[in-house]
PDB file of C-alpha atoms in Angstrom:
ATOM      1  CA  UNK A  11      -0.912 -39.132  15.174  1.00  0.00           C
ATOM      2  CA  UNK A  12      -2.910 -36.355  13.616  1.00  0.00           C
ATOM      3  CA  UNK A  13      -0.740 -33.369  12.743  1.00  0.00           C
ATOM      4  CA  UNK A  14      -2.221 -29.909  12.371  1.00  0.00           C
ATOM      5  CA  UNK A  15       0.836 -27.872  11.418  1.00  0.00           C
ATOM      6  CA  UNK A  16       4.117 -28.603   9.687  1.00  0.00           C
ATOM      7  CA  UNK A  17       6.875 -26.063   9.039  1.00  0.00           C
ATOM      8  CA  UNK A  18      10.294 -25.788   7.427  1.00  0.00           C
ATOM      9  CA  UNK A  19      13.092 -23.265   7.736  1.00  0.00           C
ATOM     10  CA  UNK A  20      15.047 -24.077   4.604  1.00  0.00           C
ATOM     11  CA  UNK A  21      17.150 -26.990   3.355  1.00  0.00           C
ATOM     12  CA  UNK A  22      20.720 -27.433   2.251  1.00  0.00           C
ATOM     13  CA  UNK A  23      24.134 -28.476   3.469  1.00  0.00           C
ATOM     14  CA  UNK A  24      23.122 -28.641   7.102  1.00  0.00           C
ATOM     15  CA  UNK A  25      25.314 -31.142   8.971  1.00  0.00           C
ATOM     16  CA  UNK A  26      26.447 -31.636  12.562  1.00  0.00           C
ATOM     17  CA  UNK A  27      29.950 -30.619  11.445  1.00  0.00           C
ATOM     18  CA  UNK A  28      28.930 -27.116  10.408  1.00  0.00           C
ATOM     19  CA  UNK A  29      26.691 -26.497  13.423  1.00  0.00           C
ATOM     20  CA  UNK A  30      27.542 -25.448  16.972  1.00  0.00           C
ATOM     21  CA  UNK A  31      25.405 -26.741  19.867  1.00  0.00           C
ATOM     22  CA  UNK A  32      24.362 -23.141  20.618  1.00  0.00           C
ATOM     23  CA  UNK A  33      23.273 -22.529  17.048  1.00  0.00           C
ATOM     24  CA  UNK A  34      21.416 -25.842  16.924  1.00  0.00           C
ATOM     25  CA  UNK A  35      19.546 -24.928  20.103  1.00  0.00           C
ATOM     26  CA  UNK A  36      18.680 -21.509  18.708  1.00  0.00           C
ATOM     27  CA  UNK A  37      17.210 -23.075  15.550  1.00  0.00           C
ATOM     28  CA  UNK A  38      15.240 -25.667  17.503  1.00  0.00           C
ATOM     29  CA  UNK A  39      13.898 -23.034  19.903  1.00  0.00           C
ATOM     30  CA  UNK A  40      12.788 -20.771  17.064  1.00  0.00           C
ATOM     31  CA  UNK A  41      11.117 -23.626  15.159  1.00  0.00           C
ATOM     32  CA  UNK A  42       9.319 -24.595  18.377  1.00  0.00           C
ATOM     33  CA  UNK A  43       8.201 -20.991  18.860  1.00  0.00           C
ATOM     34  CA  UNK A  44       6.836 -20.907  15.298  1.00  0.00           C
ATOM     35  CA  UNK A  45       4.948 -24.175  15.822  1.00  0.00           C
ATOM     36  CA  UNK A  46       3.447 -22.907  19.077  1.00  0.00           C
ATOM     37  CA  UNK A  47       2.390 -19.636  17.456  1.00  0.00           C
ATOM     38  CA  UNK A  48       0.569 -21.434  14.641  1.00  0.00           C
ATOM     39  CA  UNK A  49      -0.906 -24.022  16.987  1.00  0.00           C
ATOM     40  CA  UNK A  50      -2.290 -21.299  19.254  1.00  0.00           C
ATOM     41  CA  UNK A  51      -4.334 -19.937  16.328  1.00  0.00           C
ATOM     42  CA  UNK A  52      -5.774 -23.381  15.583  1.00  0.00           C
ATOM     43  CA  UNK A  53      -6.609 -23.874  19.267  1.00  0.00           C
ATOM     44  CA  UNK A  54      -8.462 -20.559  19.240  1.00  0.00           C
ATOM     45  CA  UNK A  55     -10.571 -21.831  16.331  1.00  0.00           C
ATOM     46  CA  UNK A  56      -8.934 -19.495  13.810  1.00  0.00           C
ATOM     47  CA  UNK A  57      -8.398 -20.518  10.185  1.00  0.00           C
ATOM     48  CA  UNK A  58      -5.416 -22.335   8.751  1.00  0.00           C
ATOM     49  CA  UNK A  59      -4.513 -19.038   7.013  1.00  0.00           C
ATOM     50  CA  UNK A  60      -4.067 -17.430  10.449  1.00  0.00           C
ATOM     51  CA  UNK A  61      -2.018 -20.396  11.655  1.00  0.00           C
ATOM     52  CA  UNK A  62       0.317 -20.240   8.636  1.00  0.00           C
ATOM     53  CA  UNK A  63       0.714 -16.477   9.009  1.00  0.00           C
ATOM     54  CA  UNK A  64       1.584 -16.695  12.719  1.00  0.00           C
ATOM     55  CA  UNK A  65       4.107 -19.503  12.220  1.00  0.00           C
ATOM     56  CA  UNK A  66       5.821 -17.820   9.276  1.00  0.00           C
ATOM     57  CA  UNK A  67       5.943 -14.385  10.932  1.00  0.00           C
ATOM     58  CA  UNK A  68       7.995 -15.883  13.799  1.00  0.00           C
ATOM     59  CA  UNK A  69      10.531 -17.188  11.273  1.00  0.00           C
ATOM     60  CA  UNK A  70      10.480 -14.018   9.144  1.00  0.00           C
ATOM     61  CA  UNK A  71      11.276 -11.962  12.245  1.00  0.00           C
ATOM     62  CA  UNK A  72      14.235 -14.165  13.159  1.00  0.00           C
ATOM     63  CA  UNK A  73      17.672 -13.525  11.598  1.00  0.00           C
ATOM     64  CA  UNK A  74      18.298 -17.289  11.643  1.00  0.00           C
ATOM     65  CA  UNK A  75      16.289 -17.948   8.498  1.00  0.00           C
ATOM     66  CA  UNK A  76      16.508 -16.723   4.935  1.00  0.00           C
ATOM     67  CA  UNK A  77      13.217 -14.813   4.987  1.00  0.00           C
ATOM     68  CA  UNK A  78      12.283 -11.383   6.332  1.00  0.00           C
ATOM     69  CA  UNK A  79      15.032 -10.223   8.708  1.00  0.00           C
ATOM     70  CA  UNK A  80      17.991 -12.447   7.911  1.00  0.00           C
ATOM     71  CA  UNK A  81      17.302 -12.611   4.189  1.00  0.00           C
ATOM     72  CA  UNK A  82      20.348 -13.088   1.989  1.00  0.00           C
ATOM     73  CA  UNK A  83      21.687 -10.310  -0.249  1.00  0.00           C
ATOM     74  CA  UNK A  84      21.407  -9.885  -3.985  1.00  0.00           C
ATOM     75  CA  UNK A  85      24.485  -9.135  -6.095  1.00  0.00           C
ATOM     76  CA  UNK A  86      23.750  -5.427  -5.652  1.00  0.00           C
ATOM     77  CA  UNK A  87      23.696  -5.788  -1.847  1.00  0.00           C
ATOM     78  CA  UNK A  88      19.947  -5.541  -1.355  1.00  0.00           C
ATOM     79  CA  UNK A  89      17.526  -7.829   0.448  1.00  0.00           C
ATOM     80  CA  UNK A  90      14.810  -8.897  -1.976  1.00  0.00           C
ATOM     81  CA  UNK A  91      11.866 -10.828  -0.596  1.00  0.00           C
ATOM     82  CA  UNK A  92       9.153 -13.081  -1.995  1.00  0.00           C
ATOM     83  CA  UNK A  93       6.208 -14.901  -0.409  1.00  0.00           C
ATOM     84  CA  UNK A  94       3.110 -16.822  -1.363  1.00  0.00           C
ATOM     85  CA  UNK A  95       0.068 -18.443   0.175  1.00  0.00           C
ATOM     86  CA  UNK A  96      -2.754 -20.720  -0.983  1.00  0.00           C
ATOM     87  CA  UNK A  97      -5.985 -21.608   0.778  1.00  0.00           C
ATOM     88  CA  UNK A  98      -7.149 -25.108  -0.125  1.00  0.00           C
ATOM     89  CA  UNK A  99     -10.830 -24.629   0.604  1.00  0.00           C
ATOM     90  CA  UNK A 100     -11.448 -22.366  -2.384  1.00  0.00           C
ATOM     91  CA  UNK A 101      -8.035 -22.462  -4.076  1.00  0.00           C
ATOM     92  CA  UNK A 102      -7.541 -18.757  -3.557  1.00  0.00           C
ATOM     93  CA  UNK A 103      -3.926 -17.679  -3.675  1.00  0.00           C
ATOM     94  CA  UNK A 104      -1.707 -14.647  -3.237  1.00  0.00           C
ATOM     95  CA  UNK A 105       1.952 -13.795  -3.724  1.00  0.00           C
ATOM     96  CA  UNK A 106       4.426 -10.926  -3.678  1.00  0.00           C
ATOM     97  CA  UNK A 107       7.793 -10.974  -5.400  1.00  0.00           C
ATOM     98  CA  UNK A 108      10.870  -8.751  -5.396  1.00  0.00           C
ATOM     99  CA  UNK A 109       9.879  -6.519  -2.478  1.00  0.00           C
ATOM    100  CA  UNK A 110      12.284  -4.612  -0.221  1.00  0.00           C
ATOM    101  CA  UNK A 111      10.284  -2.749   2.397  1.00  0.00           C
ATOM    102  CA  UNK A 112       7.472  -5.022   3.605  1.00  0.00           C
ATOM    103  CA  UNK A 113       8.407  -6.253   7.081  1.00  0.00           C
ATOM    104  CA  UNK A 114       6.422  -9.485   6.763  1.00  0.00           C
ATOM    105  CA  UNK A 115       5.987 -10.534   3.122  1.00  0.00           C
ATOM    106  CA  UNK A 116       3.690 -13.436   4.105  1.00  0.00           C
ATOM    107  CA  UNK A 117       1.160 -10.858   5.362  1.00  0.00           C
ATOM    108  CA  UNK A 118       1.363  -9.108   2.008  1.00  0.00           C
ATOM    109  CA  UNK A 119       0.778 -12.398   0.172  1.00  0.00           C
ATOM    110  CA  UNK A 120      -2.282 -13.024   2.336  1.00  0.00           C
ATOM    111  CA  UNK A 121      -3.531  -9.489   1.642  1.00  0.00           C
ATOM    112  CA  UNK A 122      -3.147 -10.079  -2.109  1.00  0.00           C
ATOM    113  CA  UNK A 123      -5.138 -13.300  -1.727  1.00  0.00           C
ATOM    114  CA  UNK A 124      -7.907 -11.841   0.416  1.00  0.00           C
ATOM    115  CA  UNK A 125      -8.108  -8.221  -0.682  1.00  0.00           C
ATOM    116  CA  UNK A 126      -7.312  -8.127  -4.362  1.00  0.00           C
ATOM    117  CA  UNK A 127      -8.502  -9.815  -7.525  1.00  0.00           C
ATOM    118  CA  UNK A 128      -4.925 -10.774  -8.379  1.00  0.00           C
ATOM    119  CA  UNK A 129      -2.614 -13.614  -7.478  1.00  0.00           C
ATOM    120  CA  UNK A 130       0.863 -12.105  -7.758  1.00  0.00           C
ATOM    121  CA  UNK A 131       2.108  -8.551  -7.335  1.00  0.00           C
ATOM    122  CA  UNK A 132       5.726  -7.571  -7.717  1.00  0.00           C
ATOM    123  CA  UNK A 133       8.229  -4.835  -6.879  1.00  0.00           C
ATOM    124  CA  UNK A 134       7.135  -1.274  -6.166  1.00  0.00           C
ATOM    125  CA  UNK A 135       3.500  -2.001  -6.964  1.00  0.00           C
ATOM    126  CA  UNK A 136       3.386  -4.772  -4.380  1.00  0.00           C
ATOM    127  CA  UNK A 137       4.916  -2.408  -1.828  1.00  0.00           C
ATOM    128  CA  UNK A 138       2.331   0.296  -2.607  1.00  0.00           C
ATOM    129  CA  UNK A 139      -0.439  -2.261  -2.242  1.00  0.00           C
ATOM    130  CA  UNK A 140       0.965  -3.416   1.121  1.00  0.00           C
ATOM    131  CA  UNK A 141       1.091   0.189   2.297  1.00  0.00           C
ATOM    132  CA  UNK A 142      -2.533   0.690   1.282  1.00  0.00           C
ATOM    133  CA  UNK A 143      -3.428  -2.413   3.256  1.00  0.00           C
ATOM    134  CA  UNK A 144      -1.774  -0.814   6.308  1.00  0.00           C
ATOM    135  CA  UNK A 145       0.895  -3.482   6.553  1.00  0.00           C
ATOM    136  CA  UNK A 146       4.112  -2.562   8.336  1.00  0.00           C
ATOM    137  CA  UNK A 147       6.623  -0.914   6.010  1.00  0.00           C
ATOM    138  CA  UNK A 148      10.246  -0.729   7.126  1.00  0.00           C
ATOM    139  CA  UNK A 149      13.469   0.848   5.958  1.00  0.00           C
ATOM    140  CA  UNK A 150      15.350  -1.749   3.863  1.00  0.00           C
ATOM    141  CA  UNK A 151      18.133  -1.496   6.477  1.00  0.00           C
ATOM    142  CA  UNK A 152      15.878  -3.474   8.825  1.00  0.00           C
ATOM    143  CA  UNK A 153      16.699  -6.649   6.858  1.00  0.00           C
ATOM    144  CA  UNK A 154      20.497  -6.147   7.014  1.00  0.00           C
ATOM    145  CA  UNK A 155      22.438  -8.705   9.091  1.00  0.00           C
ATOM    146  CA  UNK A 156      26.196  -9.118   9.415  1.00  0.00           C
ATOM    147  CA  UNK A 157      26.142 -12.889   8.729  1.00  0.00           C
ATOM    148  CA  UNK A 158      24.293 -12.501   5.448  1.00  0.00           C
ATOM    149  CA  UNK A 159      26.474  -9.562   4.423  1.00  0.00           C
ATOM    150  CA  UNK A 160      29.552 -11.713   5.035  1.00  0.00           C
ATOM    151  CA  UNK A 161      27.912 -14.448   2.949  1.00  0.00           C
ATOM    152  CA  UNK A 162      27.549 -12.068   0.018  1.00  0.00           C
ATOM    153  CA  UNK A 163      31.162 -10.897   0.301  1.00  0.00           C
ATOM    154  CA  UNK A 164      32.315 -14.541   0.204  1.00  0.00           C
ATOM    155  CA  UNK A 165      30.154 -15.251  -2.835  1.00  0.00           C
ATOM    156  CA  UNK A 166      31.490 -12.158  -4.621  1.00  0.00           C
ATOM    157  CA  UNK A 167      35.067 -13.230  -3.879  1.00  0.00           C
ATOM    158  CA  UNK A 168      34.421 -16.705  -5.273  1.00  0.00           C
ATOM    159  CA  UNK A 169      32.806 -15.194  -8.343  1.00  0.00           C
ATOM    160  CA  UNK A 170      35.796 -12.916  -8.899  1.00  0.00           C
ATOM    161  CA  UNK A 171      38.185 -15.827  -8.541  1.00  0.00           C
ATOM    162  CA  UNK A 172      36.130 -17.990 -10.882  1.00  0.00           C
ATOM    163  CA  UNK A 173      36.134 -15.240 -13.498  1.00  0.00           C
ATOM    164  CA  UNK A 174      39.879 -14.757 -13.176  1.00  0.00           C
ATOM    165  CA  UNK A 175      40.500 -18.482 -13.570  1.00  0.00           C
ATOM    166  CA  UNK A 176      38.219 -18.840 -16.574  1.00  0.00           C
ATOM    167  CA  UNK A 177      39.869 -15.796 -18.215  1.00  0.00           C
ATOM    168  CA  UNK A 178      43.147 -17.630 -17.818  1.00  0.00           C
ATOM    169  CA  UNK A 179      41.512 -20.535 -19.661  1.00  0.00           C
ATOM    170  CA  UNK A 180      41.986 -22.809 -16.684  1.00  0.00           C
ATOM    171  CA  UNK A 181      39.424 -25.283 -15.439  1.00  0.00           C
ATOM    172  CA  UNK A 182      36.124 -23.999 -14.288  1.00  0.00           C
ATOM    173  CA  UNK A 183      36.069 -26.049 -11.131  1.00  0.00           C
ATOM    174  CA  UNK A 184      35.047 -23.501  -8.529  1.00  0.00           C
ATOM    175  CA  UNK A 185      31.430 -23.835  -7.580  1.00  0.00           C
ATOM    176  CA  UNK A 186      29.295 -21.217  -6.039  1.00  0.00           C
ATOM    177  CA  UNK A 187      27.314 -23.115  -3.447  1.00  0.00           C
ATOM    178  CA  UNK A 188      25.053 -20.263  -2.499  1.00  0.00           C
ATOM    179  CA  UNK A 189      22.061 -21.256  -4.547  1.00  0.00           C
ATOM    180  CA  UNK A 190      19.776 -22.062  -1.664  1.00  0.00           C
ATOM    181  CA  UNK A 191      16.912 -19.994  -0.464  1.00  0.00           C
TER     182      UNK A 191
ATOM    183  CA  UNK B  27      13.292 -19.988   2.807  1.00  0.00           C
ATOM    184  CA  UNK B  28      10.621 -20.773   5.382  1.00  0.00           C
ATOM    185  CA  UNK B  29       7.234 -22.378   4.974  1.00  0.00           C
ATOM    186  CA  UNK B  30       4.214 -23.698   6.806  1.00  0.00           C
ATOM    187  CA  UNK B  31       1.175 -25.851   6.106  1.00  0.00           C
ATOM    188  CA  UNK B  32      -1.751 -25.886   8.532  1.00  0.00           C
ATOM    189  CA  UNK B  33      -5.005 -27.791   8.960  1.00  0.00           C
ATOM    190  CA  UNK B  34      -7.701 -25.980  10.931  1.00  0.00           C
ATOM    191  CA  UNK B  35     -10.661 -27.296  12.919  1.00  0.00           C
ATOM    192  CA  UNK B  36     -12.933 -26.936   9.887  1.00  0.00           C
ATOM    193  CA  UNK B  37     -10.605 -29.268   7.966  1.00  0.00           C
ATOM    194  CA  UNK B  38      -9.283 -26.543   5.661  1.00  0.00           C
ATOM    195  CA  UNK B  39      -5.655 -26.502   4.603  1.00  0.00           C
ATOM    196  CA  UNK B  40      -3.397 -23.506   3.920  1.00  0.00           C
ATOM    197  CA  UNK B  41       0.176 -23.551   2.633  1.00  0.00           C
ATOM    198  CA  UNK B  42       2.553 -20.586   2.723  1.00  0.00           C
ATOM    199  CA  UNK B  43       6.182 -19.894   1.834  1.00  0.00           C
ATOM    200  CA  UNK B  44       8.461 -16.876   2.355  1.00  0.00           C
ATOM    201  CA  UNK B  45      12.023 -16.300   1.227  1.00  0.00           C
ATOM    202  CA  UNK B  46      14.932 -13.958   0.769  1.00  0.00           C
ATOM    203  CA  UNK B  47      15.900 -15.736  -2.433  1.00  0.00           C
ATOM    204  CA  UNK B  48      19.431 -16.693  -3.300  1.00  0.00           C
ATOM    205  CA  UNK B  49      22.727 -15.081  -2.261  1.00  0.00           C
ATOM    206  CA  UNK B  50      24.326 -12.956  -4.986  1.00  0.00           C
ATOM    207  CA  UNK B  51      21.355 -13.263  -7.346  1.00  0.00           C
ATOM    208  CA  UNK B  52      21.036 -10.806 -10.228  1.00  0.00           C
ATOM    209  CA  UNK B  53      18.528  -9.528 -12.728  1.00  0.00           C
ATOM    210  CA  UNK B  54      15.583  -9.646 -10.301  1.00  0.00           C
ATOM    211  CA  UNK B  55      15.736 -13.419 -10.415  1.00  0.00           C
ATOM    212  CA  UNK B  56      12.725 -14.979  -8.762  1.00  0.00           C
ATOM    213  CA  UNK B  57      12.657 -18.570  -7.538  1.00  0.00           C
ATOM    214  CA  UNK B  58       9.819 -20.949  -6.789  1.00  0.00           C
ATOM    215  CA  UNK B  59       8.702 -19.532  -3.437  1.00  0.00           C
ATOM    216  CA  UNK B  60       6.209 -16.977  -4.767  1.00  0.00           C
ATOM    217  CA  UNK B  61       5.135 -19.195  -7.667  1.00  0.00           C
ATOM    218  CA  UNK B  62       1.848 -20.941  -6.955  1.00  0.00           C
ATOM    219  CA  UNK B  63       2.140 -24.573  -8.020  1.00  0.00           C
ATOM    220  CA  UNK B  64       5.929 -24.587  -7.750  1.00  0.00           C
ATOM    221  CA  UNK B  65       6.887 -23.579  -4.193  1.00  0.00           C
ATOM    222  CA  UNK B  66       3.411 -23.437  -2.705  1.00  0.00           C
ATOM    223  CA  UNK B  67       0.120 -25.207  -3.372  1.00  0.00           C
ATOM    224  CA  UNK B  68      -3.020 -26.210  -1.479  1.00  0.00           C
ATOM    225  CA  UNK B  69      -6.362 -27.800  -2.303  1.00  0.00           C
ATOM    226  CA  UNK B  70      -9.004 -29.548  -0.213  1.00  0.00           C
ATOM    227  CA  UNK B  71      -6.839 -32.643   0.095  1.00  0.00           C
ATOM    228  CA  UNK B  72      -3.295 -31.440   0.764  1.00  0.00           C
ATOM    229  CA  UNK B  73      -1.019 -28.436   1.227  1.00  0.00           C
ATOM    230  CA  UNK B  74       2.634 -28.218   0.216  1.00  0.00           C
ATOM    231  CA  UNK B  75       5.553 -25.808   0.736  1.00  0.00           C
ATOM    232  CA  UNK B  76       9.009 -26.204  -0.783  1.00  0.00           C
ATOM    233  CA  UNK B  77      12.560 -25.030  -0.275  1.00  0.00           C
ATOM    234  CA  UNK B  78      15.546 -25.548  -2.516  1.00  0.00           C
ATOM    235  CA  UNK B  79      16.940 -24.793  -5.934  1.00  0.00           C
ATOM    236  CA  UNK B  80      14.057 -22.747  -7.269  1.00  0.00           C
ATOM    237  CA  UNK B  81      14.570 -23.243 -10.974  1.00  0.00           C
ATOM    238  CA  UNK B  82      14.083 -26.997 -10.592  1.00  0.00           C
ATOM    239  CA  UNK B  83      11.013 -26.584  -8.418  1.00  0.00           C
ATOM    240  CA  UNK B  84       9.490 -24.293 -11.049  1.00  0.00           C
ATOM    241  CA  UNK B  85      10.286 -26.619 -13.959  1.00  0.00           C
ATOM    242  CA  UNK B  86       8.827 -29.609 -12.133  1.00  0.00           C
ATOM    243  CA  UNK B  87       5.829 -27.644 -10.758  1.00  0.00           C
ATOM    244  CA  UNK B  88       6.828 -29.392  -7.554  1.00  0.00           C
ATOM    245  CA  UNK B  89       4.059 -28.484  -5.131  1.00  0.00           C
ATOM    246  CA  UNK B  90       1.214 -29.004  -7.616  1.00  0.00           C
ATOM    247  CA  UNK B  91       2.729 -32.317  -8.737  1.00  0.00           C
ATOM    248  CA  UNK B  92       2.547 -33.670  -5.174  1.00  0.00           C
ATOM    249  CA  UNK B  93      -1.161 -32.768  -5.099  1.00  0.00           C
ATOM    250  CA  UNK B  94      -1.739 -34.228  -8.591  1.00  0.00           C
ATOM    251  CA  UNK B  95      -0.124 -37.538  -7.649  1.00  0.00           C
ATOM    252  CA  UNK B  96      -2.533 -37.756  -4.713  1.00  0.00           C
ATOM    253  CA  UNK B  97      -5.539 -36.636  -6.740  1.00  0.00           C
ATOM    254  CA  UNK B  98      -5.069 -38.715  -9.885  1.00  0.00           C
ATOM    255  CA  UNK B  99      -2.850 -41.593  -8.826  1.00  0.00           C
ATOM    256  CA  UNK B 100      -4.300 -41.918  -5.318  1.00  0.00           C
ATOM    257  CA  UNK B 101      -0.871 -41.922  -3.741  1.00  0.00           C
ATOM    258  CA  UNK B 102      -0.452 -41.124  -0.068  1.00  0.00           C
ATOM    259  CA  UNK B 103       1.191 -37.842   0.938  1.00  0.00           C
ATOM    260  CA  UNK B 104       4.537 -39.419   1.816  1.00  0.00           C
ATOM    261  CA  UNK B 105       4.880 -41.388  -1.423  1.00  0.00           C
ATOM    262  CA  UNK B 106       3.785 -38.421  -3.549  1.00  0.00           C
ATOM    263  CA  UNK B 107       6.283 -36.114  -1.856  1.00  0.00           C
ATOM    264  CA  UNK B 108       9.129 -38.641  -2.018  1.00  0.00           C
ATOM    265  CA  UNK B 109       8.525 -39.142  -5.733  1.00  0.00           C
ATOM    266  CA  UNK B 110       8.613 -35.421  -6.498  1.00  0.00           C
ATOM    267  CA  UNK B 111      11.847 -34.924  -4.561  1.00  0.00           C
ATOM    268  CA  UNK B 112      13.341 -37.915  -6.374  1.00  0.00           C
ATOM    269  CA  UNK B 113      12.279 -36.464  -9.746  1.00  0.00           C
ATOM    270  CA  UNK B 114      13.876 -33.120  -8.862  1.00  0.00           C
ATOM    271  CA  UNK B 115      17.036 -34.986  -7.887  1.00  0.00           C
ATOM    272  CA  UNK B 116      17.121 -36.786 -11.241  1.00  0.00           C
ATOM    273  CA  UNK B 117      16.918 -33.430 -13.021  1.00  0.00           C
ATOM    274  CA  UNK B 118      19.914 -32.235 -11.002  1.00  0.00           C
ATOM    275  CA  UNK B 119      18.048 -30.115  -8.474  1.00  0.00           C
ATOM    276  CA  UNK B 120      17.921 -30.341  -4.720  1.00  0.00           C
ATOM    277  CA  UNK B 121      15.925 -29.186  -1.750  1.00  0.00           C
ATOM    278  CA  UNK B 122      12.985 -30.303   0.309  1.00  0.00           C
ATOM    279  CA  UNK B 123       9.201 -30.314   0.589  1.00  0.00           C
ATOM    280  CA  UNK B 124       6.788 -30.395   3.486  1.00  0.00           C
ATOM    281  CA  UNK B 125       3.185 -31.518   3.053  1.00  0.00           C
ATOM    282  CA  UNK B 126       0.128 -32.031   5.229  1.00  0.00           C
ATOM    283  CA  UNK B 127      -3.010 -33.848   4.094  1.00  0.00           C
ATOM    284  CA  UNK B 128      -6.625 -33.441   5.197  1.00  0.00           C
ATOM    285  CA  UNK B 129      -6.324 -36.423   7.583  1.00  0.00           C
ATOM    286  CA  UNK B 130      -3.375 -34.924   9.435  1.00  0.00           C
ATOM    287  CA  UNK B 131      -0.659 -37.012   7.791  1.00  0.00           C
ATOM    288  CA  UNK B 132       2.620 -35.259   7.063  1.00  0.00           C
ATOM    289  CA  UNK B 133       5.642 -35.644   4.827  1.00  0.00           C
ATOM    290  CA  UNK B 134       8.977 -33.844   5.259  1.00  0.00           C
ATOM    291  CA  UNK B 135      11.203 -35.031   2.427  1.00  0.00           C
ATOM    292  CA  UNK B 136      14.567 -33.739   1.224  1.00  0.00           C
ATOM    293  CA  UNK B 137      17.481 -34.804  -0.934  1.00  0.00           C
ATOM    294  CA  UNK B 138      19.940 -32.515   0.865  1.00  0.00           C
ATOM    295  CA  UNK B 139      22.032 -33.079   3.999  1.00  0.00           C
ATOM    296  CA  UNK B 140      19.376 -31.488   6.148  1.00  0.00           C
ATOM    297  CA  UNK B 141      16.274 -29.369   6.424  1.00  0.00           C
ATOM    298  CA  UNK B 142      15.099 -27.302   9.379  1.00  0.00           C
ATOM    299  CA  UNK B 143      11.659 -28.715  10.041  1.00  0.00           C
ATOM    300  CA  UNK B 144       9.012 -29.261  12.663  1.00  0.00           C
ATOM    301  CA  UNK B 145       5.466 -30.455  13.199  1.00  0.00           C
ATOM    302  CA  UNK B 146       2.816 -30.314  15.894  1.00  0.00           C
ATOM    303  CA  UNK B 147      -0.105 -32.665  16.510  1.00  0.00           C
ATOM    304  CA  UNK B 148      -3.662 -31.808  17.455  1.00  0.00           C
ATOM    305  CA  UNK B 149      -2.680 -32.654  21.037  1.00  0.00           C
ATOM    306  CA  UNK B 150       0.197 -30.187  21.009  1.00  0.00           C
ATOM    307  CA  UNK B 151       3.049 -32.708  20.698  1.00  0.00           C
ATOM    308  CA  UNK B 152       6.012 -31.018  19.039  1.00  0.00           C
ATOM    309  CA  UNK B 153       8.647 -32.624  16.814  1.00  0.00           C
ATOM    310  CA  UNK B 154      11.631 -30.611  15.556  1.00  0.00           C
ATOM    311  CA  UNK B 155      14.448 -31.976  13.397  1.00  0.00           C
ATOM    312  CA  UNK B 156      17.374 -30.547  11.461  1.00  0.00           C
ATOM    313  CA  UNK B 157      19.510 -33.285   9.935  1.00  0.00           C
ATOM    314  CA  UNK B 158      18.579 -35.978   7.441  1.00  0.00           C
TER     315      UNK B 158
END
C-alpha cells in the first residue's frame, strides 16, 4: 500500500476500560474526517502543506483533542497553544508558541514558514503577526471546554494534596498523570 | 496534541503538529510540539510528528533522529521510528510518533497504552486505530 497521509490525535493512557463506545465512535469519526479533509487536498493536486493544514484544522476545531478548541488548561486557567510545520522539499519551517487567541495555530505556523524570515514566533508577537496575516483571531473563551476545565481542577486538587502530604513529611507517592499533550 | 504528515503528488512531504500543551503547566512551559527537530521534522525523504512527554522528545531530538537514522544508517521508516520510541522509553519518557516516507510507507509507533491515529492510501483506503 502507498499511504499519502498519516495523522495522530495524541497518545497516552487510552484503554478500552476508560472509553465508552460513543466516545470511541466520536474519535474514530473525527479522525476519519481529518483524513478525508487532507486527502481531498492531495486529490485536488494541492501541496502536502495544504493537506497537513486541512487535516489538522479538523482536529483543532474539535473539542475531542488537546489542540485548538479542547486544549487543556495551564495552572493559571488559560489555554496556551503551540504549533509547528516543516516542508521537506526545501526544509522551510514555521512555528508559534504560547499563543492564546489564534483560532487555528497550525495556520499561524504555516504563515510563519511562508510569509516571514523566521522559524518560531511566540506569545503576543506571534498573535500580532497572525492578525497581520488576516488569520482568524478569537476570544480566548472560544477554547474553554468543561471537560478540560474539570481536568485542571482535578490536577490542582492532586497538587494540593501532594503538597500537604509532603509538608507532613510523608511519602511522596501521589503522581500527577497529566503530563500528556 | 495532534499531528499530520502528508505526501503530495509531486512527492513532497510536510509534517505538522499542534497542541494545547500539558494540563496545569506553569512558567510558560513549552513542550516539543513547536520545536522543529523534536516534535516535528521533514526532509525530502521522510516527515515525522510526535506526541508525548515533551521534555524527553526535546532532549532526544526525536523527529530529527528518525530522519537521521534513515539518512545515515539507511534504516527503514518503521525501524527508525521504533528505535527512537525505544530510546525515549529508556530515558523514562513516553509517547508516540507517526512518520511517512517518500515511498508512501508509514510508521505509527508508541510506548503508551494507546494513540489516536489514522492513515489513508493513495486509493482512499482509510485505517483508524486507537489502542496499542
